[in-house]
Short mmCIF file of C-alpha atoms in Angstrom, two decimals:
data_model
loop_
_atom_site.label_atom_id
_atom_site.label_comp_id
_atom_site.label_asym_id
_atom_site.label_seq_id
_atom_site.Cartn_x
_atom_site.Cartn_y
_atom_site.Cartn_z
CA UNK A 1 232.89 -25.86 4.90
CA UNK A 2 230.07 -26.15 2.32
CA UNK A 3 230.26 -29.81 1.11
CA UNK A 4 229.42 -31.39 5.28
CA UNK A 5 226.47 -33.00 4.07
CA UNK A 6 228.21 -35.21 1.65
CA UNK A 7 230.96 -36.23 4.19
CA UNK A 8 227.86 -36.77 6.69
CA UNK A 9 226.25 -39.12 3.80
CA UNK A 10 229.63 -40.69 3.19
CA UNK A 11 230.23 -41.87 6.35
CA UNK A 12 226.91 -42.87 7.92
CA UNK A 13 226.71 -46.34 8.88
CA UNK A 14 224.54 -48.72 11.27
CA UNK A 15 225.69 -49.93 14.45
CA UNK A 16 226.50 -53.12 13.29
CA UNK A 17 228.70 -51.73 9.96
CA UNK A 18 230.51 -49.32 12.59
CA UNK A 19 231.79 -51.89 15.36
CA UNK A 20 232.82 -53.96 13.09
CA UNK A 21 236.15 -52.31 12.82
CA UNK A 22 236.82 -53.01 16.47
CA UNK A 23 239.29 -55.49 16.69
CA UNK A 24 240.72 -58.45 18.86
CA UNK A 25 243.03 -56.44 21.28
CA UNK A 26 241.66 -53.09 20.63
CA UNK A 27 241.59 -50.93 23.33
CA UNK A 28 237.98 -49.10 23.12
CA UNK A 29 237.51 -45.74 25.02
CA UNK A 30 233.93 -45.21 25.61
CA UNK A 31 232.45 -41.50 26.04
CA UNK A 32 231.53 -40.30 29.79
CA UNK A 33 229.07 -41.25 32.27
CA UNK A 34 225.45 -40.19 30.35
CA UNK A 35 227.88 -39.44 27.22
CA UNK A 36 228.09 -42.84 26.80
CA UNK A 37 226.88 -43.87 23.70
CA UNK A 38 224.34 -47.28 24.40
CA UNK A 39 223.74 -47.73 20.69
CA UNK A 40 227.36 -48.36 20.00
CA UNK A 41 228.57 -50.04 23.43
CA UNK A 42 225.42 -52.88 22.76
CA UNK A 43 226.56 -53.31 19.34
CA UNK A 44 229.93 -54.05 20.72
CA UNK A 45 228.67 -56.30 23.20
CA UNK A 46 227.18 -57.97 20.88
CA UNK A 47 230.23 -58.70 19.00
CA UNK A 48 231.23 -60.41 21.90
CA UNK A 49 231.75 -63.60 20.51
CA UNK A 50 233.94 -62.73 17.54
CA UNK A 51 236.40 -60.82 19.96
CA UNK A 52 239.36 -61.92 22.33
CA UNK A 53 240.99 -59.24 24.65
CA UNK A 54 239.04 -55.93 23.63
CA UNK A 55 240.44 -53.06 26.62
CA UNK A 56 237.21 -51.35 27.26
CA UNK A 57 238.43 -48.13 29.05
CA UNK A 58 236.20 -45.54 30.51
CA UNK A 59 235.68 -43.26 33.80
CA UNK A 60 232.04 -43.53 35.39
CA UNK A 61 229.57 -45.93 33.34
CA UNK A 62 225.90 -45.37 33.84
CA UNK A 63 224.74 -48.02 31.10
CA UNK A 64 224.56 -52.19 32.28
CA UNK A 65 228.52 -52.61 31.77
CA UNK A 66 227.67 -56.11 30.10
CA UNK A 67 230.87 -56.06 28.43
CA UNK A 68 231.97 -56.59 32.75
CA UNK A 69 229.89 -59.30 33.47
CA UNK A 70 230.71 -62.87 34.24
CA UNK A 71 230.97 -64.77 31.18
CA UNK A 72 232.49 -61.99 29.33
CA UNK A 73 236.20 -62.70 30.50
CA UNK A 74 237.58 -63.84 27.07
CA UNK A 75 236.06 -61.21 25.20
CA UNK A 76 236.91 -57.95 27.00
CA UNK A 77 238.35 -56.57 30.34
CA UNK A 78 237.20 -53.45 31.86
CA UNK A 79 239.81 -50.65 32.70
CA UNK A 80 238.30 -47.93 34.92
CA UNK A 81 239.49 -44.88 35.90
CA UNK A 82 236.96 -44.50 38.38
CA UNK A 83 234.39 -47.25 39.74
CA UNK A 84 231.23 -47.11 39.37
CA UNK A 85 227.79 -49.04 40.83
CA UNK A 86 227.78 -51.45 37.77
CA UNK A 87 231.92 -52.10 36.97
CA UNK A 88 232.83 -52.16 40.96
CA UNK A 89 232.25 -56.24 41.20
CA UNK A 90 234.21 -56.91 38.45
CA UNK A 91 236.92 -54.62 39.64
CA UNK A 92 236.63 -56.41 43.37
CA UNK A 93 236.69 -59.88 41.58
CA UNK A 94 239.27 -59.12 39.60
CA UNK A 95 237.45 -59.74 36.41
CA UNK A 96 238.56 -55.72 35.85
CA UNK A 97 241.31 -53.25 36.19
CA UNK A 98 241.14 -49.89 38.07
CA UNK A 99 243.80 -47.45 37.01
CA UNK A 100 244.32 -44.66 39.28
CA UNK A 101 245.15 -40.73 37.70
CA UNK A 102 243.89 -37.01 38.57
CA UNK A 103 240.62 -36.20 36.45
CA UNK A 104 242.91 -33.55 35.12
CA UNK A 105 245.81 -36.07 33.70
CA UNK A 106 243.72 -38.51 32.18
CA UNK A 107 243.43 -36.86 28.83
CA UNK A 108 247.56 -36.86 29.03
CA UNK A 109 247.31 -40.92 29.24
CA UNK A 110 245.70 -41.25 25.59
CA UNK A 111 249.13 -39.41 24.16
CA UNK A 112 251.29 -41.58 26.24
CA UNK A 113 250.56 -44.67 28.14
CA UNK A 114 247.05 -45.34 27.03
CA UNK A 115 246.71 -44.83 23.83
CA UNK A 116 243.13 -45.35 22.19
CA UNK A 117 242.54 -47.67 18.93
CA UNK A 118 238.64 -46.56 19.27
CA UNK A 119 237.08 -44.17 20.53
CA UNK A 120 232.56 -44.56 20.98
CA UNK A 121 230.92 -41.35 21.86
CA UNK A 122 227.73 -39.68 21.66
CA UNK A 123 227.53 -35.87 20.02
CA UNK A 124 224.65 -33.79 18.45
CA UNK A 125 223.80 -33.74 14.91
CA UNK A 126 225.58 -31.05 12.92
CA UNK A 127 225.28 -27.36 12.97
CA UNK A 128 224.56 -25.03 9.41
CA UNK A 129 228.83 -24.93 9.44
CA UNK A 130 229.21 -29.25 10.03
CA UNK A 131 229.90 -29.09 13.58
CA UNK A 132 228.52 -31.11 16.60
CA UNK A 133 228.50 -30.35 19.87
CA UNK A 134 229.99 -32.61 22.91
CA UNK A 135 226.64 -32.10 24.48
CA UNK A 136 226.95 -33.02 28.03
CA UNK A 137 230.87 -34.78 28.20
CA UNK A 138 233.42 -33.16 26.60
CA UNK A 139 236.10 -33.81 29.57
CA UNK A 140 238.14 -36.74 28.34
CA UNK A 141 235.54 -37.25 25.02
CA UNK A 142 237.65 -33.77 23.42
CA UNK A 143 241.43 -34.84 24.01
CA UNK A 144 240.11 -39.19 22.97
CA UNK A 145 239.00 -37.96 19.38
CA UNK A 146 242.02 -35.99 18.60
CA UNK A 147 244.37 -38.92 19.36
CA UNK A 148 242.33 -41.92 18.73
CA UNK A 149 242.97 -43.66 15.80
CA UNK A 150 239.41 -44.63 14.79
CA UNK A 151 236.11 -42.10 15.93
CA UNK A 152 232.98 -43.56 16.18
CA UNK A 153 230.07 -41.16 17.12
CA UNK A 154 226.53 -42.26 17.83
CA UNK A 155 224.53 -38.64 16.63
CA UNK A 156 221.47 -38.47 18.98
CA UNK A 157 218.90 -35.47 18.29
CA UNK A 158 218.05 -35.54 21.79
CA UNK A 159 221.88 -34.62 22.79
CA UNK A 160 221.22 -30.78 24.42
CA UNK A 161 223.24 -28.71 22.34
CA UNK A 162 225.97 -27.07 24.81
CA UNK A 163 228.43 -24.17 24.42
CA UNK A 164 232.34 -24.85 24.17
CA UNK A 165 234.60 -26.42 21.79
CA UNK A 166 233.04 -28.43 18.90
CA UNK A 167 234.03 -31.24 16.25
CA UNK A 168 233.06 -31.29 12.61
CA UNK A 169 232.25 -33.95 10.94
CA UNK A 170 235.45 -33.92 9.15
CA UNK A 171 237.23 -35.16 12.08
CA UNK A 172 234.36 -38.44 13.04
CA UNK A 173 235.47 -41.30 11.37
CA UNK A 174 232.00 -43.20 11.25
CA UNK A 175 228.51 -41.96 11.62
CA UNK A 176 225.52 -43.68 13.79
CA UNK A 177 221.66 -42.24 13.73
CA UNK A 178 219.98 -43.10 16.83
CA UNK A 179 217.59 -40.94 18.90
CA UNK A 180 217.27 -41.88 22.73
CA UNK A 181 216.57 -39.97 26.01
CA UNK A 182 219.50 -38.88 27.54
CA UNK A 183 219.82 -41.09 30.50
CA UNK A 184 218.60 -39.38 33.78
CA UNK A 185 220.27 -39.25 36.93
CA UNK A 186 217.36 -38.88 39.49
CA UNK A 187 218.10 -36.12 42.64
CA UNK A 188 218.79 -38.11 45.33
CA UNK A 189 216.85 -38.08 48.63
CA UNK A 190 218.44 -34.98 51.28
CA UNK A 191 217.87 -36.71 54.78
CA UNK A 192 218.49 -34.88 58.12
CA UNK A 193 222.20 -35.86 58.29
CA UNK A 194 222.37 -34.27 54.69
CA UNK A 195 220.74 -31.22 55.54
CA UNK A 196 222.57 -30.54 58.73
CA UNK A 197 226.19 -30.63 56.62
CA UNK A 198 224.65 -28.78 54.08
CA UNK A 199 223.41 -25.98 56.21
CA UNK A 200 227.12 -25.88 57.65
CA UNK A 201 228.77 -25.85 54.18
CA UNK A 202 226.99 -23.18 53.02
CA UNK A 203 227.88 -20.88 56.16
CA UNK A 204 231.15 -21.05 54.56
CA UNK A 205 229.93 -19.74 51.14
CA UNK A 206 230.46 -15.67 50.74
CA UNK A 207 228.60 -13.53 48.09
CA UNK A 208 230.47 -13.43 44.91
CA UNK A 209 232.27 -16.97 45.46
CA UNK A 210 232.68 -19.29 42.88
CA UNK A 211 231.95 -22.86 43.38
CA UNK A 212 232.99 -26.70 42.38
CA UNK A 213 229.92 -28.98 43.43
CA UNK A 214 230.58 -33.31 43.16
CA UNK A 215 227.33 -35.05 42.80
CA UNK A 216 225.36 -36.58 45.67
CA UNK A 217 222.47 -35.40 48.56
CA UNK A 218 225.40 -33.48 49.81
CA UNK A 219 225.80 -31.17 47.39
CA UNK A 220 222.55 -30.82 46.53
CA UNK A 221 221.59 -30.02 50.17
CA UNK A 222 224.28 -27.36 50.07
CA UNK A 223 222.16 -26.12 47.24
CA UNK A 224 219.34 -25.86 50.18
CA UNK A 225 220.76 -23.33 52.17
CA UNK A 226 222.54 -20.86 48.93
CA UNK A 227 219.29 -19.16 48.37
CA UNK A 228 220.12 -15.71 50.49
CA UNK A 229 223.25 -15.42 48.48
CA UNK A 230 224.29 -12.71 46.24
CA UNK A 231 226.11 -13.62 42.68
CA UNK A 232 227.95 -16.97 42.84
CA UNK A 233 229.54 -18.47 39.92
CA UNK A 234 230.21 -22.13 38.46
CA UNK A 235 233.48 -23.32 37.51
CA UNK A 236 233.14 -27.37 38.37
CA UNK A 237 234.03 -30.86 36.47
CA UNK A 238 229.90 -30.66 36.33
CA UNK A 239 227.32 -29.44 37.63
CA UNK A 240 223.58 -31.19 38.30
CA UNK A 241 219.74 -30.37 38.62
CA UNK A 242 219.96 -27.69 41.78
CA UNK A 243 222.34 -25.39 40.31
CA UNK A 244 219.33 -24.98 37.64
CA UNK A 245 216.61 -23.09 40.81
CA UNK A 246 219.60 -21.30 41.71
CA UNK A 247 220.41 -19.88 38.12
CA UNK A 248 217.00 -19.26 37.90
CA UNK A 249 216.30 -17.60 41.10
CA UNK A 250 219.35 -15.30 40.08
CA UNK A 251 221.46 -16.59 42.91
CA UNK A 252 223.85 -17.88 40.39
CA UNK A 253 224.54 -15.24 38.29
CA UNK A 254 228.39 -15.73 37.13
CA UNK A 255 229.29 -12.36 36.97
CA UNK A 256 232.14 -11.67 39.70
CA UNK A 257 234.25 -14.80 37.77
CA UNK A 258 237.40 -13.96 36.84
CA UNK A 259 237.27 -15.90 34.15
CA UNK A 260 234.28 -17.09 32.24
CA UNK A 261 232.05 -13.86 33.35
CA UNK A 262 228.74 -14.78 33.17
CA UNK A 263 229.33 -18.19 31.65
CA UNK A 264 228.84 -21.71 33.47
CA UNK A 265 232.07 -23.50 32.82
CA UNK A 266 231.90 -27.40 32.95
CA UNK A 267 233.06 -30.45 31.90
CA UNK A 268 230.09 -32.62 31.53
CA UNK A 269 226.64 -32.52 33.41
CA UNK A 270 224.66 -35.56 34.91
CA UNK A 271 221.00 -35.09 36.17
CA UNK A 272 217.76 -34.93 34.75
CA UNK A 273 215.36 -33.86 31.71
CA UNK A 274 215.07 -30.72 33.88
CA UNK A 275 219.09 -30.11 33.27
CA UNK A 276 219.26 -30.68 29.95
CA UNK A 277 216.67 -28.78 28.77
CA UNK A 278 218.52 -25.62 30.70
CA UNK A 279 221.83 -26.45 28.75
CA UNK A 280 220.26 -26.92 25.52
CA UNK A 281 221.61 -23.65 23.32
CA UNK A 282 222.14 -21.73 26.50
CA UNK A 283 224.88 -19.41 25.54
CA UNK A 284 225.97 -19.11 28.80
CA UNK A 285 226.98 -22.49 29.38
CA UNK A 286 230.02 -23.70 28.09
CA UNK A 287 231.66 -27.47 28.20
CA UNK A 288 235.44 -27.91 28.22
CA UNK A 289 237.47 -30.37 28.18
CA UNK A 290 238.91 -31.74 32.00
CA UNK A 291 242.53 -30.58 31.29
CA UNK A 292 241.36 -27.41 31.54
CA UNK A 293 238.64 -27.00 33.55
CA UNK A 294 240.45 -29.11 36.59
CA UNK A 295 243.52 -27.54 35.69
CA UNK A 296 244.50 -26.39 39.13
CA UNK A 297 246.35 -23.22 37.64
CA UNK A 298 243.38 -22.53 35.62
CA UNK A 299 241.38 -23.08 39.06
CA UNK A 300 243.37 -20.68 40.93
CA UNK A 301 242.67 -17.87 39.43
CA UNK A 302 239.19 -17.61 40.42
CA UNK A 303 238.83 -15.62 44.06
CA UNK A 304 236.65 -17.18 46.26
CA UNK A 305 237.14 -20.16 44.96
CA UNK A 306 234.99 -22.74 47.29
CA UNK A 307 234.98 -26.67 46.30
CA UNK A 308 232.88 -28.98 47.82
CA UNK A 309 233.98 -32.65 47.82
CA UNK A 310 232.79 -35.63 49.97
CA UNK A 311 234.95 -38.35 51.66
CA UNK A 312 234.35 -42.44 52.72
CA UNK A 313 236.92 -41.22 56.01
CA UNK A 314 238.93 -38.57 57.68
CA UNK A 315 241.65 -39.56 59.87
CA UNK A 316 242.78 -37.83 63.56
CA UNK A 317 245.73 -36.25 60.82
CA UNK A 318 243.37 -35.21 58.32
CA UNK A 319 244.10 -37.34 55.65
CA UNK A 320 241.25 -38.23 53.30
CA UNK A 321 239.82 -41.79 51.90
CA UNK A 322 237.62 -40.80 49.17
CA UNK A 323 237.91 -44.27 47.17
CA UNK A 324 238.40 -47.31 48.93
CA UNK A 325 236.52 -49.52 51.94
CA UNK A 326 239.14 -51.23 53.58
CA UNK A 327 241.55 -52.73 50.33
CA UNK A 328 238.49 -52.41 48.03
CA UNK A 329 238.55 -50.10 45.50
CA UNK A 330 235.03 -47.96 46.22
CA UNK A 331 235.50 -45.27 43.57
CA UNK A 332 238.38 -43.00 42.47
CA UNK A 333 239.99 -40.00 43.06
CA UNK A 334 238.13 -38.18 40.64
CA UNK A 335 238.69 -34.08 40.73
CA UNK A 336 238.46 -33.97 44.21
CA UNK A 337 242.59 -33.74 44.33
CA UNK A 338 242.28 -31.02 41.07
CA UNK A 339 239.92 -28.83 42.99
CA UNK A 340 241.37 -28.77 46.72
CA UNK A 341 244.81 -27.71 45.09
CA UNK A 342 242.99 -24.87 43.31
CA UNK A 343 241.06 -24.18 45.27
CA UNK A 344 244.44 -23.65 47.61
CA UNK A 345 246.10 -20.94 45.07
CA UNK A 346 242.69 -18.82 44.58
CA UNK A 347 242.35 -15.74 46.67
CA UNK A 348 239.99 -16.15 49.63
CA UNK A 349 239.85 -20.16 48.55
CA UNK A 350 238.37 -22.92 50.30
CA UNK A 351 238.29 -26.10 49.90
CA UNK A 352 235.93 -28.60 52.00
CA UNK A 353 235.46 -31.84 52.53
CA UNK A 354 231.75 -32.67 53.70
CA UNK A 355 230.65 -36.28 54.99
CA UNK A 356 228.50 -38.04 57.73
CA UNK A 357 229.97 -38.56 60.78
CA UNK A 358 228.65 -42.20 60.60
CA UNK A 359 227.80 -44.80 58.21
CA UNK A 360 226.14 -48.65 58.31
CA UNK A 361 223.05 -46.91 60.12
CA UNK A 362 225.12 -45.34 62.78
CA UNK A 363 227.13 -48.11 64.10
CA UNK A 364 230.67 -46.71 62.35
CA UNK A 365 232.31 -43.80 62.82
CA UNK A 366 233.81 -42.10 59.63
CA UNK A 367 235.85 -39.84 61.41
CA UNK A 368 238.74 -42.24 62.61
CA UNK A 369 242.04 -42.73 64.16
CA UNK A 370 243.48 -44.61 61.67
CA UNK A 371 242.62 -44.90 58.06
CA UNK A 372 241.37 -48.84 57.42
CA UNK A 373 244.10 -51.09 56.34
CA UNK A 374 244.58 -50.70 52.80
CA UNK A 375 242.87 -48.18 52.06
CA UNK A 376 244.69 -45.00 49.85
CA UNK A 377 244.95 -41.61 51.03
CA UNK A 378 243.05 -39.73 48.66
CA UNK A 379 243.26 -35.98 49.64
CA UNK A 380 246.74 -35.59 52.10
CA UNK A 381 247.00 -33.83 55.04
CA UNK A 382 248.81 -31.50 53.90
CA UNK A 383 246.28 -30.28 51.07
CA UNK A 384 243.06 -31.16 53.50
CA UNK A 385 241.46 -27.47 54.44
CA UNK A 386 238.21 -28.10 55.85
CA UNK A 387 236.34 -30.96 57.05
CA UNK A 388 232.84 -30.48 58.07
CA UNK A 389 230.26 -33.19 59.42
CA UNK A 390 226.87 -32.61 60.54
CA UNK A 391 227.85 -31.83 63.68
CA UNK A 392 230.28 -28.80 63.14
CA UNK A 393 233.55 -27.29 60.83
CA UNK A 394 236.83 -28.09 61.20
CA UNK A 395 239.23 -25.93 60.35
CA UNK A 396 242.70 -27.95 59.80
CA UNK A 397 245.09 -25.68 57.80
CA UNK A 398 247.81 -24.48 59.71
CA UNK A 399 246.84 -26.80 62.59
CA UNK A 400 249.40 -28.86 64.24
CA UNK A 401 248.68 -32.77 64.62
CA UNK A 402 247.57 -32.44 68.36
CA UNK A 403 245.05 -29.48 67.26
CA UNK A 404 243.98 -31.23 64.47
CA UNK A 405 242.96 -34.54 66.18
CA UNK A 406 240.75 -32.27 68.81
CA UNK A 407 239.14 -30.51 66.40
CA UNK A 408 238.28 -33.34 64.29
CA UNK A 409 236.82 -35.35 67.26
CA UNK A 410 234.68 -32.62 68.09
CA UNK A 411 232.75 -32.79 65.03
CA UNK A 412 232.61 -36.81 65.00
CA UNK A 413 229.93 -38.21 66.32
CA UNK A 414 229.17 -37.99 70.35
CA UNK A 415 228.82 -41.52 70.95
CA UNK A 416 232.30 -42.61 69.00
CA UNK A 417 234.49 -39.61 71.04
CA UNK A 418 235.41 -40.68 73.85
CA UNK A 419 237.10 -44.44 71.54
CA UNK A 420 238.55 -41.98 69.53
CA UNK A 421 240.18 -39.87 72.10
CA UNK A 422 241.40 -43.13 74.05
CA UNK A 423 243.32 -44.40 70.40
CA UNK A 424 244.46 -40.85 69.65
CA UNK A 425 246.17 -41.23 73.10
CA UNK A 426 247.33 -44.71 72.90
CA UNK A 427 248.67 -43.81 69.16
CA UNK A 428 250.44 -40.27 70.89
CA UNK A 429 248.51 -38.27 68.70
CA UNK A 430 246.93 -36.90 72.23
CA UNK A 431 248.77 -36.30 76.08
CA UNK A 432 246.34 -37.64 78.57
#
């Protein structure tokens, strides 16, 4: 398409000129976690007092969330599909909504229940043929501009350039200039505890597997202990900064996928300069939108398949709170659900769930009898595979209750056992 740079002239616009056409009652989708345009969400903000009842919908935020601060109650009302540090008081106060859905499903929302009036992303100037790239979120970002009514894209130079599906210009309704950093997740800081799971996680890892990695010191201290294996692969919602040594050590090479051979396949990525410096026009890595990559049946067909997700509690059962703290909303389901039940149909699959056995410092036990009143079962017991704590694997498929509740106590923590083998008893989950 030879005449791009006159639609890109034609529809240029500054911040200011774009969110204007945000109106009272709009419901505004804003792009994913470090997709998330700032240019466009302060110029919003700042619109604040022109605006009654503005939906502001989104999954993780990594910006200030002002439009979720006190004071802003009038103007807008936060909808999250997952909670984040910076929405999760409003959410608790009631100031904001939490809608719970599958990673995978949330794309289906904008064509049924939620559908978007606006839609703010970020996306990398054009190619030579007029199309940008998604840069580091395509997941819900893809399926929102197809089906939103108005597309507002803030085009950022410093956007890494990523494989995968594009959109030309043809299809953005409004054009923003603005160069910024990408903002930087820093690694987080791999403790003992972290180390110890990690080391146990990766004993389950074979040579040729293909992995799903969340985000956290767990996963990256899984990272610690890959380095002696032989040809892994990436399918994952995203990946971070220690996937990057391993690709370049040639531990991660992609090449026994059954899919994707040789290709990273992700739906957005979250770390550092580091990271997106390694995605920038790397032909081998390749962003997709969420309804496919957490597609279970897409999933599936990977052998090997090993994902790697971390839980807030595990009860005697082996059900899993991922999301809540008592009747708080924590966080969200995220893919964790998409990736166990993939992980379930792949040949040679495993799916684990990897947490401390503690948490406030040692003085609570996150394995548990019961689950804490109101919180949601996450993961059930009848997905759950296994469960693995710093202190050992448990291997809960095809376990009965009783079996279950032993070998789940024997990889809590010593000092909460013997309380946890007295309630199992008094519950009947044990004989005495």
């Amino acid at each position: 398409m030879d005449n791009w740079r006159s639609l890109y002239a034609e529809k240029l616009a500054t911040p200011e000129q774009a969110l204007k056409h945000v109106k009272s009652g709009d419901r505004v989708l804003l792009g994913h976690a470090v997709g998330e345009p700032p240019t466009l969400v302060d110029a919003l903000v700042a619109r604040a007092p022109e605006l009654e009842n503005v939906e502001v919908v989104h999954m993780v935020a990594m910006g200030p969330a002002k439009y979720a601060q006190v004071g802003m109650e009038k103007s807008f009302r936060h909808n999250g599909f997952f909670i984040g540090a910076t929405t999760r008081k409003a959410v608790q106060e009631h100031r904001a909504d939490f809608t719970p859905c599958f990673f995978s499903e949330i794309p289906r929302l904008f064509q049924t229940t939620v559908p978007i009036d606006v839609l703010l992303m970020q996306v990398t100037p054009p190619d030579e043929e007029g199309f940008c790239s998604y840069g580091v979120s395509s997941d819900y970002t893809k399926p929102a501009a197809e089906v939103a009514k108005l597309v507002i894209a803030q085009m950022n130079d410093q956007m890494p350039f990523t494989g995968g599906p594009k959109i030309h210009l043809k299809d953005i309704d409004m054009i923003v200039e603005h160069s910024e950093p990408i903002v930087e997740l820093k690694p987080p800081k791999i403790g003992d505890v972290e180390r110890a799971i990690g080391e146990n996680v990766a004993s389950l890892v074979e040579d040729g597997s293909t992995l799903q990695l969340g985000i956290g010191a767990i996963p990256d201290a899984v990272l610690l202990f890959l380095k002696d294996k032989k040809d892994l692969g990436i399918h994952s919602e995203m990946f971070s900064d220690g996937v990057v040594d391993l690709a370049l050590a040639g531990v991660v090479t992609n090449k026994k996928k059954k899919l994707h051979q040789g290709k990273f396949t992700i739906s957005f990525l979250m770390g550092t300069k580091k990271l997106y410096d390694f995605v920038d026009h790397n032909p081998d890595v390749e962003v997709y939108p969420v309804d496919y990559v957490n597609d279970p049946f897409i999933i599936g067909q990977y052998d090997k398949m090993v994902c790697i997700n971390s839980a807030l509690q595990v009860n005697l059962m082996g059900e899993v709170n991922a999301e809540m703290i008592g009747n708080c909303q924590f966080s969200g389901v995220g893919g964790q659900v998409d990736f166990v039940r993939g992980a379930s149909r792949s040949k040679g699959g495993k799916s684990i769930i990897a947490l401390p056995a503690t948490a406030a410092h040692g003085t609570i036990s996150r394995i548990v009898c019961e689950l804490d009143r109101g919180a949601a079962v996450t993961t059930s017991r009848n997905d759950v595979h296994y469960v693995v704590t710093e202190y050992g694997i448990a291997d809960l498929r095809g376990k009965t209750l009783r079996d279950r509740a032993e070998a789940l106590i024997a990889i809590s923590h010593p000092d909460f056992r013997e309380k946890l083998r007295a309630q199992a008893i008094e519950l009947g989950s044990l004989s005495r």
